[in-house]
Short mmCIF file of C-alpha atoms in Angstrom, two decimals:
data_model
loop_
_atom_site.label_atom_id
_atom_site.label_comp_id
_atom_site.label_asym_id
_atom_site.label_seq_id
_atom_site.Cartn_x
_atom_site.Cartn_y
_atom_site.Cartn_z
CA MET A 1 23.77 -34.57 -8.25
CA THR A 2 23.00 -31.23 -9.87
CA THR A 3 19.60 -29.57 -9.55
CA GLY A 4 18.67 -26.80 -11.96
CA ALA A 5 15.82 -24.36 -12.38
CA THR A 6 13.12 -25.15 -14.91
CA GLY A 7 12.59 -21.53 -15.94
CA GLY A 8 13.09 -17.88 -15.09
CA LEU A 9 11.61 -16.43 -11.91
CA VAL A 10 7.98 -15.40 -12.18
CA THR A 11 6.08 -14.30 -9.08
CA GLU A 12 3.18 -16.35 -7.77
CA PRO A 13 -0.38 -15.07 -7.20
CA THR A 14 -1.38 -13.93 -3.70
CA VAL A 15 -4.63 -13.54 -1.81
CA THR A 16 -4.90 -9.89 -2.93
CA ASP A 17 -3.38 -10.24 -6.40
CA PRO A 18 -4.33 -13.03 -8.82
CA TYR A 19 -1.61 -12.23 -11.37
CA ARG A 20 1.95 -13.37 -12.02
CA TYR A 21 4.78 -10.96 -12.91
CA GLN A 22 8.16 -10.98 -14.60
CA LEU A 23 10.93 -9.02 -12.89
CA GLY A 24 13.51 -6.49 -14.04
CA PHE A 25 13.30 -2.84 -15.14
CA GLY A 26 13.80 -2.31 -18.87
CA ASN A 27 14.46 -5.97 -19.63
CA HIS A 28 13.61 -7.52 -22.98
CA HIS A 29 10.87 -9.73 -21.58
CA ALA A 30 9.25 -12.69 -23.34
CA SER A 31 6.01 -14.40 -22.35
CA GLU A 32 3.54 -16.85 -23.86
CA ALA A 33 0.16 -17.93 -22.53
CA ILE A 34 0.26 -21.07 -24.72
CA PRO A 35 3.60 -22.91 -24.94
CA GLY A 36 5.10 -22.52 -28.38
CA ALA A 37 3.13 -19.36 -29.24
CA LEU A 38 6.34 -17.36 -29.68
CA PRO A 39 8.03 -18.06 -33.05
CA GLY A 40 11.31 -19.91 -33.19
CA TYR A 41 14.52 -18.09 -32.52
CA GLY A 42 15.95 -16.06 -35.39
CA THR A 43 12.65 -14.72 -36.68
CA ASN A 44 9.83 -12.43 -35.54
CA LEU A 45 7.64 -12.92 -38.58
CA PRO A 46 7.11 -16.57 -39.51
CA GLN A 47 5.36 -17.15 -42.82
CA LYS A 48 2.93 -19.51 -41.14
CA HIS A 49 2.41 -19.29 -37.40
CA LYS A 50 2.09 -22.52 -35.43
CA TYR A 51 -1.33 -21.58 -34.04
CA GLY A 52 -2.46 -19.30 -36.86
CA LEU A 53 -1.73 -16.14 -34.82
CA TYR A 54 -1.09 -12.76 -36.41
CA ALA A 55 2.25 -11.04 -35.79
CA GLU A 56 1.95 -7.33 -34.95
CA HIS A 57 4.82 -4.94 -34.23
CA LEU A 58 4.38 -1.99 -31.86
CA ASN A 59 7.27 0.45 -31.97
CA GLY A 60 7.54 3.07 -29.22
CA THR A 61 10.68 4.70 -30.59
CA SER A 62 12.03 5.66 -33.99
CA PHE A 63 13.48 2.87 -36.12
CA ILE A 64 16.76 4.79 -36.08
CA SER A 65 17.48 4.68 -32.35
CA SER A 66 20.40 3.51 -30.31
CA ARG A 67 20.18 -0.07 -29.10
CA GLU A 68 20.13 1.33 -25.58
CA SER A 69 17.08 3.54 -26.20
CA VAL A 70 14.99 1.43 -28.59
CA SER A 71 11.61 0.36 -27.22
CA ASN A 72 9.41 -2.04 -29.16
CA VAL A 73 7.34 -5.19 -28.71
CA TRP A 74 6.23 -8.05 -30.98
CA LEU A 75 2.67 -9.22 -30.36
CA TYR A 76 1.23 -12.58 -31.48
CA ARG A 77 -2.53 -12.30 -31.37
CA GLU A 78 -5.78 -13.87 -32.49
CA ARG A 79 -6.70 -10.85 -34.64
CA PRO A 80 -4.64 -7.77 -35.54
CA ALA A 81 -5.66 -4.33 -34.30
CA ALA A 82 -6.14 -2.98 -37.85
CA PRO A 83 -9.75 -4.19 -38.48
CA HIS A 84 -12.01 -1.60 -36.85
CA GLY A 85 -14.83 0.80 -37.64
CA PRO A 86 -14.68 4.50 -38.59
CA VAL A 87 -12.95 6.91 -36.22
CA ARG A 88 -15.15 9.65 -34.77
CA PRO A 89 -14.37 12.56 -32.40
CA VAL A 90 -15.43 12.39 -28.75
CA GLN A 91 -16.32 15.50 -26.77
CA HIS A 92 -14.09 15.48 -23.70
CA GLU A 93 -11.95 18.21 -22.13
CA SER A 94 -8.19 17.71 -21.91
CA GLU A 95 -4.96 19.54 -22.69
CA SER A 96 -1.68 18.38 -24.19
CA SER A 97 -0.44 21.70 -25.61
CA PHE A 98 1.00 24.07 -23.02
CA LEU A 99 2.57 26.63 -25.33
CA PRO A 100 1.97 30.31 -24.47
CA THR A 101 -0.15 30.58 -27.62
CA ASN A 102 -2.78 28.29 -26.07
CA GLN A 103 -5.30 30.62 -24.42
CA ALA A 104 -6.69 27.74 -22.35
CA VAL A 105 -3.41 27.61 -20.40
CA SER A 106 -1.89 30.31 -18.19
CA PHE A 107 1.60 30.65 -16.70
CA THR A 108 1.44 32.18 -13.25
CA PRO A 109 3.91 32.64 -10.36
CA LEU A 110 1.01 32.32 -7.89
CA PRO A 111 1.30 29.22 -5.65
CA HIS A 112 -1.69 26.90 -5.77
CA THR A 113 -2.98 24.04 -3.66
CA TRP A 114 -5.82 21.80 -4.74
CA GLY A 115 -7.82 19.57 -2.45
CA PRO A 116 -8.87 15.99 -3.19
CA LEU A 117 -11.41 15.53 -5.96
CA PRO A 118 -14.96 14.76 -4.78
CA PRO A 119 -16.90 11.82 -6.23
CA PRO A 120 -17.41 12.61 -9.91
CA GLN A 121 -20.75 13.30 -11.51
CA PRO A 122 -21.54 12.18 -15.08
CA SER A 123 -21.40 14.98 -17.63
CA PRO A 124 -24.76 16.28 -18.90
CA ARG A 125 -23.50 15.24 -22.35
CA SER A 126 -23.10 11.60 -21.26
CA ALA A 127 -25.32 8.95 -22.76
CA PRO A 128 -28.11 7.82 -20.37
CA GLU A 129 -26.62 4.35 -19.96
CA GLN A 130 -23.19 5.85 -19.19
CA ALA A 131 -24.64 8.31 -16.66
CA GLU A 132 -26.39 5.45 -14.92
CA ALA A 133 -23.19 3.39 -14.77
CA GLY A 134 -21.01 6.21 -13.45
CA VAL A 135 -17.82 7.96 -14.58
CA GLY A 136 -15.03 5.85 -16.07
CA PHE A 137 -11.26 6.30 -15.95
CA VAL A 138 -10.96 8.33 -19.17
CA GLU A 139 -13.74 10.76 -18.23
CA GLY A 140 -12.37 11.03 -14.69
CA LEU A 141 -8.91 12.21 -15.82
CA LYS A 142 -8.56 15.99 -15.25
CA THR A 143 -5.54 17.98 -16.44
CA ILE A 144 -3.93 20.35 -13.90
CA GLY A 145 -1.15 21.71 -16.12
CA GLY A 146 2.00 20.98 -18.03
CA ASN A 147 4.60 22.30 -20.46
CA GLY A 148 5.64 21.66 -24.04
CA ASP A 149 3.39 20.02 -26.61
CA ALA A 150 2.61 16.39 -27.29
CA THR A 151 2.86 16.87 -31.07
CA LEU A 152 6.40 18.19 -30.62
CA ARG A 153 7.28 15.09 -28.58
CA GLU A 154 8.49 17.33 -25.78
CA GLY A 155 7.03 18.23 -22.40
CA LEU A 156 4.60 16.72 -19.93
CA ALA A 157 1.16 16.96 -18.36
CA VAL A 158 0.02 16.55 -14.75
CA HIS A 159 -3.43 15.13 -13.97
CA GLN A 160 -5.69 14.22 -11.09
CA TYR A 161 -8.19 11.43 -11.57
CA THR A 162 -11.30 10.10 -9.89
CA PHE A 163 -13.80 7.61 -11.32
CA THR A 164 -16.54 5.27 -10.16
CA CYS A 165 -17.10 2.55 -12.76
CA ASP A 166 -15.17 -0.02 -14.76
CA MET A 167 -14.39 0.30 -18.46
CA HIS A 168 -16.75 -2.45 -19.55
CA ARG A 169 -16.00 -3.47 -23.17
CA ARG A 170 -14.02 -0.26 -23.52
CA ALA A 171 -10.28 0.29 -23.92
CA PHE A 172 -8.09 3.39 -23.96
CA VAL A 173 -4.93 4.09 -25.95
CA ASN A 174 -2.83 7.20 -25.41
CA HIS A 175 -0.99 8.41 -28.53
CA ASP A 176 0.44 11.46 -26.72
CA GLY A 177 2.76 10.05 -24.09
CA GLU A 178 3.75 7.54 -21.45
CA LEU A 179 1.53 7.64 -18.36
CA LEU A 180 2.62 7.21 -14.72
CA LEU A 181 -0.34 6.37 -12.46
CA ILE A 182 -0.19 6.96 -8.68
CA PRO A 183 -3.28 5.55 -6.95
CA GLN A 184 -4.29 7.36 -3.77
CA SER A 185 -7.51 5.49 -3.02
CA GLY A 186 -8.99 2.44 -4.66
CA THR A 187 -7.04 -0.51 -6.06
CA LEU A 188 -6.78 -0.54 -9.84
CA ASP A 189 -7.03 -3.61 -12.02
CA ILE A 190 -5.38 -2.66 -15.31
CA LYS A 191 -5.86 -5.06 -18.20
CA THR A 192 -3.40 -4.36 -21.01
CA GLU A 193 -2.66 -6.04 -24.31
CA LEU A 194 0.41 -7.62 -22.68
CA GLY A 195 -1.28 -8.85 -19.50
CA SER A 196 -2.80 -7.48 -16.29
CA LEU A 197 -1.49 -5.39 -13.38
CA ARG A 198 -3.03 -5.08 -9.90
CA VAL A 199 -2.01 -1.65 -8.53
CA SER A 200 -2.90 -0.59 -4.98
CA PRO A 201 -2.31 2.76 -3.23
CA GLY A 202 1.38 2.80 -2.35
CA MET A 203 2.26 1.38 -5.76
CA ILE A 204 2.72 3.02 -9.15
CA ALA A 205 2.11 1.82 -12.69
CA VAL A 206 3.65 3.00 -15.96
CA LEU A 207 1.68 2.55 -19.19
CA PRO A 208 3.68 3.07 -22.40
CA VAL A 209 2.43 5.16 -25.31
CA GLY A 210 0.42 3.18 -27.87
CA ILE A 211 -0.54 0.31 -25.53
CA ARG A 212 -4.29 -0.35 -25.23
CA TYR A 213 -5.65 -0.95 -21.73
CA SER A 214 -8.82 -1.01 -19.65
CA VAL A 215 -9.00 0.17 -16.02
CA SER A 216 -11.31 -1.34 -13.41
CA ILE A 217 -11.74 -0.82 -9.66
CA VAL A 218 -11.19 -3.78 -7.37
CA ALA A 219 -14.20 -4.08 -5.09
CA SER A 220 -13.35 -3.71 -1.41
CA GLU A 221 -14.91 -5.88 1.28
CA THR A 222 -15.45 -2.77 3.40
CA SER A 223 -16.97 -0.61 0.66
CA GLY A 224 -19.61 -3.06 -0.52
CA ASP A 225 -20.99 -2.16 -3.92
CA GLN A 226 -19.67 1.42 -3.80
CA LYS A 227 -16.75 1.77 -6.17
CA ARG A 228 -14.44 4.73 -6.38
CA ALA A 229 -10.80 5.30 -7.20
CA SER A 230 -8.74 8.49 -7.19
CA GLY A 231 -5.13 9.51 -7.56
CA TYR A 232 -2.59 11.27 -9.73
CA ALA A 233 -1.06 10.85 -13.17
CA LEU A 234 2.08 12.20 -14.83
CA GLU A 235 2.22 12.06 -18.62
CA ILE A 236 5.48 12.57 -20.52
CA PHE A 237 5.77 13.38 -24.22
CA GLY A 238 8.47 12.05 -26.52
CA THR A 239 10.54 10.36 -23.81
CA ARG A 240 10.26 7.39 -21.48
CA PHE A 241 10.75 6.91 -17.77
CA ALA A 242 14.14 5.58 -16.74
CA LEU A 243 15.95 4.81 -13.51
CA PRO A 244 18.23 7.61 -12.27
CA GLU A 245 21.97 6.98 -12.50
CA LEU A 246 23.48 5.81 -9.21
CA GLY A 247 26.89 7.45 -9.72
CA VAL A 248 28.96 7.33 -6.55
CA LEU A 249 26.28 5.24 -4.83
CA GLY A 250 27.54 2.25 -6.77
CA ALA A 251 25.37 -0.76 -7.51
CA ASN A 252 22.71 -0.37 -4.81
CA GLY A 253 20.27 2.23 -3.56
CA LEU A 254 17.06 4.04 -4.49
CA ALA A 255 14.76 1.75 -6.52
CA HIS A 256 16.21 -1.67 -7.33
CA VAL A 257 15.98 -2.95 -10.89
CA ARG A 258 14.54 -6.33 -9.91
CA ASP A 259 11.64 -4.80 -7.93
CA PHE A 260 9.87 -3.59 -11.08
CA GLU A 261 7.20 -6.07 -12.17
CA TYR A 262 5.93 -6.72 -15.70
CA PRO A 263 2.84 -8.73 -16.70
CA VAL A 264 2.86 -12.18 -18.24
CA ALA A 265 0.91 -12.87 -21.40
CA ALA A 266 -2.82 -13.47 -20.88
CA PHE A 267 -5.58 -13.32 -23.46
CA ASP A 268 -9.37 -13.24 -23.67
CA PHE A 269 -11.03 -15.54 -26.15
CA GLU A 270 -14.38 -14.39 -27.49
CA PRO A 271 -16.30 -16.54 -29.97
CA PRO A 272 -17.92 -14.50 -32.77
CA ALA A 273 -21.31 -14.75 -31.06
CA THR A 274 -20.12 -12.54 -28.17
CA THR A 275 -20.15 -9.45 -30.41
CA SER A 276 -23.94 -9.56 -30.70
CA PRO A 277 -25.92 -6.95 -28.71
CA ALA A 278 -27.24 -9.68 -26.41
CA ALA A 279 -23.67 -10.70 -25.54
CA GLY A 280 -22.41 -7.19 -24.85
CA GLY A 281 -21.89 -5.74 -28.32
CA PRO A 282 -18.66 -4.55 -29.92
CA TRP A 283 -15.67 -3.08 -28.15
CA GLU A 284 -15.15 0.70 -28.10
CA ILE A 285 -11.56 1.98 -28.28
CA THR A 286 -10.92 5.57 -27.12
CA VAL A 287 -7.86 7.31 -28.56
CA LYS A 288 -6.15 10.41 -27.14
CA LEU A 289 -4.18 12.42 -29.69
CA SER A 290 -2.95 15.98 -29.09
CA GLY A 291 -5.22 16.19 -26.08
CA ARG A 292 -8.31 15.41 -28.16
CA PHE A 293 -10.34 12.24 -27.92
CA PHE A 294 -11.59 9.96 -30.66
CA SER A 295 -13.18 6.52 -30.67
CA TYR A 296 -13.83 3.56 -32.93
CA THR A 297 -15.47 0.20 -32.47
CA GLN A 298 -14.25 -3.26 -33.33
CA PRO A 299 -16.08 -6.61 -33.16
CA HIS A 300 -13.32 -8.38 -31.22
CA THR A 301 -11.55 -7.88 -27.90
CA PRO A 302 -8.29 -5.89 -28.01
CA PHE A 303 -6.92 -8.22 -25.32
CA ASP A 304 -6.25 -11.27 -27.49
CA VAL A 305 -2.43 -11.31 -27.37
CA VAL A 306 -1.35 -14.90 -26.78
CA ALA A 307 2.39 -14.18 -26.64
CA TRP A 308 4.77 -11.23 -26.79
CA HIS A 309 8.39 -10.25 -26.46
CA GLY A 310 10.08 -6.86 -26.21
CA ARG A 311 10.78 -3.87 -23.97
CA HIS A 312 7.78 -1.66 -24.75
CA ALA A 313 5.69 -3.00 -21.89
CA PRO A 314 3.71 -1.76 -18.87
CA TYR A 315 5.02 -2.31 -15.35
CA ARG A 316 4.35 -1.61 -11.70
CA TYR A 317 6.49 -0.82 -8.63
CA ASP A 318 5.80 -0.95 -4.89
CA LEU A 319 7.02 2.30 -3.33
CA ALA A 320 7.52 0.52 0.02
CA ARG A 321 10.61 -1.11 -1.53
CA PHE A 322 12.33 2.23 -2.15
CA THR A 323 15.63 2.81 -0.30
CA HIS A 324 15.76 6.26 1.30
CA LEU A 325 19.17 7.88 1.70
CA THR A 326 20.46 9.73 4.77
CA SER A 327 23.11 12.38 5.40
CA ASN A 328 25.17 13.13 8.51
CA ALA A 329 25.47 16.84 7.65
CA ASP A 330 23.39 19.24 5.60
CA GLN A 331 20.30 18.16 3.70
CA LEU A 332 20.00 15.99 0.63
CA ASP A 333 18.25 17.48 -2.36
CA PRO A 334 14.76 16.02 -2.97
CA THR A 335 16.04 14.28 -6.09
CA ALA A 336 18.07 12.03 -3.76
CA PHE A 337 14.72 10.25 -3.36
CA CYS A 338 14.12 9.84 -7.10
CA VAL A 339 12.28 6.69 -8.17
CA LEU A 340 11.98 7.43 -11.89
CA THR A 341 13.30 10.15 -14.16
CA ALA A 342 12.38 11.18 -17.69
CA PRO A 343 15.39 12.35 -19.75
CA SER A 344 15.06 15.58 -21.72
CA LYS A 345 16.64 16.48 -25.05
CA TRP A 346 19.52 18.07 -23.13
CA PRO A 347 22.21 15.51 -22.22
CA GLY A 348 22.30 14.82 -18.50
CA VAL A 349 19.23 16.96 -17.75
CA SER A 350 15.87 15.43 -16.80
CA ALA A 351 12.51 16.68 -18.02
CA VAL A 352 10.94 15.57 -14.75
CA ASP A 353 11.89 13.51 -11.71
CA PHE A 354 9.38 11.48 -9.71
CA CYS A 355 10.53 11.56 -6.07
CA VAL A 356 8.97 9.76 -3.11
CA PHE A 357 9.04 10.67 0.59
CA GLY A 358 8.36 7.94 3.14
CA GLU A 359 9.61 6.78 6.51
CA LYS A 360 13.34 7.40 6.99
CA TRP A 361 15.99 8.25 9.56
CA LEU A 362 17.28 11.80 10.01
CA VAL A 363 20.80 11.73 11.42
CA SER A 364 22.33 15.05 10.32
CA LYS A 365 23.95 17.06 13.11
CA ASP A 366 23.98 20.84 13.54
CA THR A 367 21.77 21.10 10.46
CA LEU A 368 18.43 22.75 9.77
CA ARG A 369 16.04 19.87 9.23
CA ILE A 370 12.93 21.57 7.91
CA PRO A 371 12.97 22.39 4.18
CA TYR A 372 15.29 25.34 3.70
CA TYR A 373 14.29 28.54 1.90
CA HIS A 374 15.08 28.19 -1.76
CA ARG A 375 14.49 29.31 -5.31
CA THR A 376 15.03 26.80 -8.06
CA MET A 377 14.63 26.56 -11.79
CA ALA A 378 12.44 23.50 -11.21
CA THR A 379 8.68 23.60 -10.75
CA GLU A 380 7.53 21.53 -7.78
CA LEU A 381 4.22 19.67 -7.49
CA CYS A 382 3.66 17.67 -4.31
CA GLY A 383 0.95 15.15 -3.45
CA VAL A 384 0.07 12.91 -0.53
CA ILE A 385 -0.80 9.23 -0.92
CA HIS A 386 -1.47 8.55 2.75
CA GLY A 387 -0.67 10.00 6.17
CA ALA A 388 -0.61 13.50 7.65
CA TYR A 389 1.22 16.22 5.74
CA GLY A 390 3.39 18.27 8.12
CA GLY A 391 4.19 21.42 6.15
CA SER A 392 3.29 24.76 7.68
CA ILE A 393 2.52 26.75 4.53
CA ARG A 394 -0.53 25.00 3.12
CA ARG A 395 -3.28 22.58 4.05
CA LEU A 396 -2.58 19.47 2.01
CA GLU A 397 -4.17 16.08 2.57
CA PRO A 398 -4.20 12.73 0.76
CA GLY A 399 -5.52 13.23 -2.75
CA GLY A 400 -4.56 16.92 -2.84
CA LEU A 401 -1.80 18.56 -4.86
CA SER A 402 0.39 21.65 -4.40
CA PHE A 403 2.20 23.79 -6.97
CA GLU A 404 5.25 26.09 -6.73
CA GLN A 405 6.29 27.71 -10.01
CA SER A 406 9.84 27.74 -11.30
CA PHE A 407 12.16 30.24 -9.53
CA MET A 408 9.49 31.39 -7.05
CA PRO A 409 10.92 31.65 -3.49
CA HIS A 410 9.38 29.33 -0.92
CA GLY A 411 9.97 27.65 2.41
CA GLU A 412 8.32 27.17 5.80
CA THR A 413 6.73 29.80 8.05
CA TYR A 414 8.72 31.94 10.46
CA GLU A 415 7.27 30.05 13.43
CA ALA A 416 8.35 26.72 11.92
CA TYR A 417 11.80 28.12 11.20
CA ARG A 418 12.28 29.43 14.75
CA GLY A 419 11.03 26.16 16.21
CA ASP A 420 13.60 24.16 14.26
CA VAL A 421 16.45 26.61 14.98
CA ASP A 422 15.75 26.58 18.72
CA GLU A 423 15.24 22.81 19.05
CA ALA A 424 18.38 21.44 20.71
CA ALA A 425 20.60 23.30 18.25
CA GLY A 426 23.77 21.41 17.35
CA SER A 427 23.13 18.37 19.52
CA ARG A 428 20.24 16.51 17.92
CA GLY A 429 20.35 12.75 17.67
CA PRO A 430 18.89 10.43 15.04
CA VAL A 431 15.12 10.46 14.69
CA THR A 432 12.65 8.53 12.54
CA VAL A 433 10.34 10.76 10.50
CA ALA A 434 7.41 10.26 8.13
CA LYS A 435 5.99 7.37 10.13
CA ASP A 436 2.89 6.06 8.31
CA TYR A 437 3.34 8.77 5.68
CA LEU A 438 3.87 8.52 1.93
CA GLY A 439 4.11 11.53 -0.35
CA PHE A 440 5.71 12.41 -3.64
CA MET A 441 7.01 15.27 -5.76
CA PHE A 442 7.04 15.91 -9.49
CA HIS A 443 10.29 17.86 -9.89
CA VAL A 444 9.81 19.52 -13.30
CA SER A 445 12.79 21.18 -15.00
CA ALA A 446 10.77 23.99 -16.61
CA PRO A 447 7.88 26.36 -15.88
CA LEU A 448 4.43 24.79 -15.78
CA GLY A 449 1.29 26.23 -17.35
CA LEU A 450 -2.02 25.68 -15.54
CA THR A 451 -5.26 24.82 -17.27
CA LYS A 452 -8.47 26.79 -16.86
CA TRP A 453 -9.93 23.78 -15.11
CA ALA A 454 -7.15 23.97 -12.49
CA THR A 455 -7.39 27.74 -11.95
CA GLN A 456 -11.16 28.29 -12.30
CA TYR A 457 -13.21 25.10 -12.21
CA HIS A 458 -11.45 22.75 -9.82
CA PRO A 459 -13.88 22.13 -6.92
CA ASP A 460 -11.28 22.84 -4.20
CA ILE A 461 -8.75 25.61 -4.98
CA ARG A 462 -6.70 26.91 -2.05
CA PHE A 463 -4.52 30.00 -2.33
CA GLU A 464 -1.87 31.19 0.11
CA ARG A 465 -3.19 32.35 3.48
CA PRO A 466 -3.38 36.17 3.80
CA GLY A 467 -0.67 37.58 6.07
CA LEU A 468 1.22 34.29 6.13
CA TRP A 469 4.62 36.01 6.03
CA ASP A 470 3.84 39.04 8.21
CA SER A 471 5.50 37.59 11.32
CA PHE A 472 8.97 37.35 9.75
CA ARG A 473 11.60 39.58 11.33
CA SER A 474 15.30 40.27 10.97
CA HIS A 475 17.64 38.97 13.69
CA LEU A 476 20.68 40.95 12.62
CA LEU A 477 20.33 43.60 15.32
CA ASP A 478 20.08 40.88 17.97
CA HIS A 479 23.81 40.39 17.41
CA VAL A 480 24.93 43.99 16.95
CA GLU A 481 27.53 43.90 19.76
CA ASP A 482 29.18 40.79 18.34
CA ILE A 483 29.07 42.26 14.83
CA ASN A 484 30.64 45.55 15.94
CA GLU A 485 33.38 43.70 17.81
CA HIS A 486 34.36 41.76 14.69
CA LEU A 487 34.19 44.91 12.54
CA SER A 488 36.42 46.74 15.03
CA ARG A 489 39.02 43.96 14.95
CA ALA A 490 39.07 44.25 11.19
CA GLY A 491 39.59 48.03 11.37
CA MET A 492 36.13 48.76 10.01
CA ALA A 493 33.43 51.16 11.17
CA ALA A 494 30.69 49.94 13.47
CA PHE A 495 27.58 48.49 11.90
CA VAL A 496 25.27 50.57 14.15
CA GLU A 497 26.03 52.31 17.41
CA SER A 498 23.40 50.43 19.44
CA ALA A 499 20.78 47.75 19.22
CA THR A 500 17.93 50.14 20.04
CA ALA A 501 16.98 50.44 16.37
CA THR A 502 14.44 47.95 15.11
CA LEU A 503 13.99 46.45 11.71
CA THR A 504 10.33 45.93 10.94
CA PRO A 505 9.54 44.12 7.71
CA PRO A 506 6.82 45.58 5.54
CA ALA A 507 3.51 43.80 5.67
CA SER A 508 2.98 41.31 2.88
CA PRO A 509 0.44 42.25 0.23
CA ARG A 510 -3.08 41.27 1.14
CA GLY A 511 -4.78 40.40 -2.10
CA ALA A 512 -8.07 38.67 -2.64
CA ALA A 513 -6.98 35.27 -1.39
CA VAL A 514 -8.88 32.34 0.04
CA GLU A 515 -8.15 31.23 3.58
CA SER A 516 -6.77 27.69 3.65
CA GLY A 517 -6.41 25.99 7.00
CA ASP A 518 -7.08 26.89 10.58
CA GLY A 519 -3.88 28.90 11.08
CA LYS A 520 -2.41 26.29 13.39
CA VAL A 521 1.37 26.08 13.03
CA PRO A 522 2.65 22.48 12.97
CA GLU A 523 5.62 21.51 15.07
CA SER A 524 8.96 21.43 13.25
CA ARG A 525 9.15 17.63 13.56
CA ASP A 526 5.83 17.33 11.68
CA ILE A 527 7.23 19.50 8.90
CA ILE A 528 10.35 17.35 8.64
CA ALA A 529 8.13 14.33 8.14
CA SER A 530 6.69 15.85 4.99
#
């Protein structure tokens, strides 16, 4: 007797997540909330749909694209998106142009650290009913910086977000770029045209350009009626997130294709009477284009897609499933922990890599284990999702963000360096690091411009501690006898005659900087964990 499956694998709901998901990164998925809602094979546009649904095509890439890169989706819905009211501008601050000609953006080599965002307050310009309800996802999105320009389909933007209320009868559509959301606190319930995603801290969600969605906060049993969510967002222009190539790793490692989860079709049905003021009124759709916001209303829900098929779809991923790599000598570059990458216009070069740092084994022998001193063409932005950050340079906690500009030299303090050098040099065994810690890095392959909000108006700006580098010293003269012996064997003059001379480094500049932290130097093992 032969037993066969009755369908493809779809996950089942759980106590904490009421939704089902399809599996597989970048697959051409197909889903229908009513059997038979998808048209028969061989056509996307039937002359007469079985249930009277409208066919709508959403194309996320140019028609002339390679089969490998094309991203589109066919939607079969109760009403098309076209019928809506007039479009009007909305007053809201954001940036999507980071060219040097934009006076609202500045390029600086100065390192920055930002603390977590406090609970948001409604803008004085908010409508009374909105101020009473709280701040929603769109209003709570604050731009830190970026590069390129959304209208050129090149570059990216980095945001922090915090908000306190659901998007009731409101939806958002981003025309500028694909958005990666990284919740730090508060579980998100994201309703999209293609179905819903439940995204908790420790997970990520990717929302493609042009997809309409509404973001709500899942009420916590411990928080009562108090709602609040905060986290990070990375927006990319003109490209899409992809999985990094595995190369010599072979078929396995990093993030597995089948661990990425896509929604199944689900739709809201609203009889015409629900658009009356007594029933909640019309829907408001907010559009972001070139960093500016617009809105229009429509009398029907945007979430009426009964069936869909395609690749241009939102998805989520649980970072706990990521496979960390190890090395028995030297250190791995941070991109060895890359979850997603966004290709640039240059073949083989990424625009940005999203890297994650969680619990892993360190097994390298006779190797410096704290981050080494380096200068790189990449700009680095680091954030903490949960756990204690162990770096010695800055005070960074969950919800905060740090920034190191392209080519600027950086590394750990002298005390951290000496602690790691002197700790059982050459004979260290394996150790588990980053226990109960989860952090990430945006590894950006270009300089990043910072917004005025990030450099002037952010509520918690932390600059480098004054005198941080004053304790550094040269150790060359500690080995003068050994050096002179080797020079003598080579027939060369002595380096110096004695070790009585001292090399004292000049004091670092003491500008008008803000103290950040209590000056306590973490142990080297804590720094490794970060």
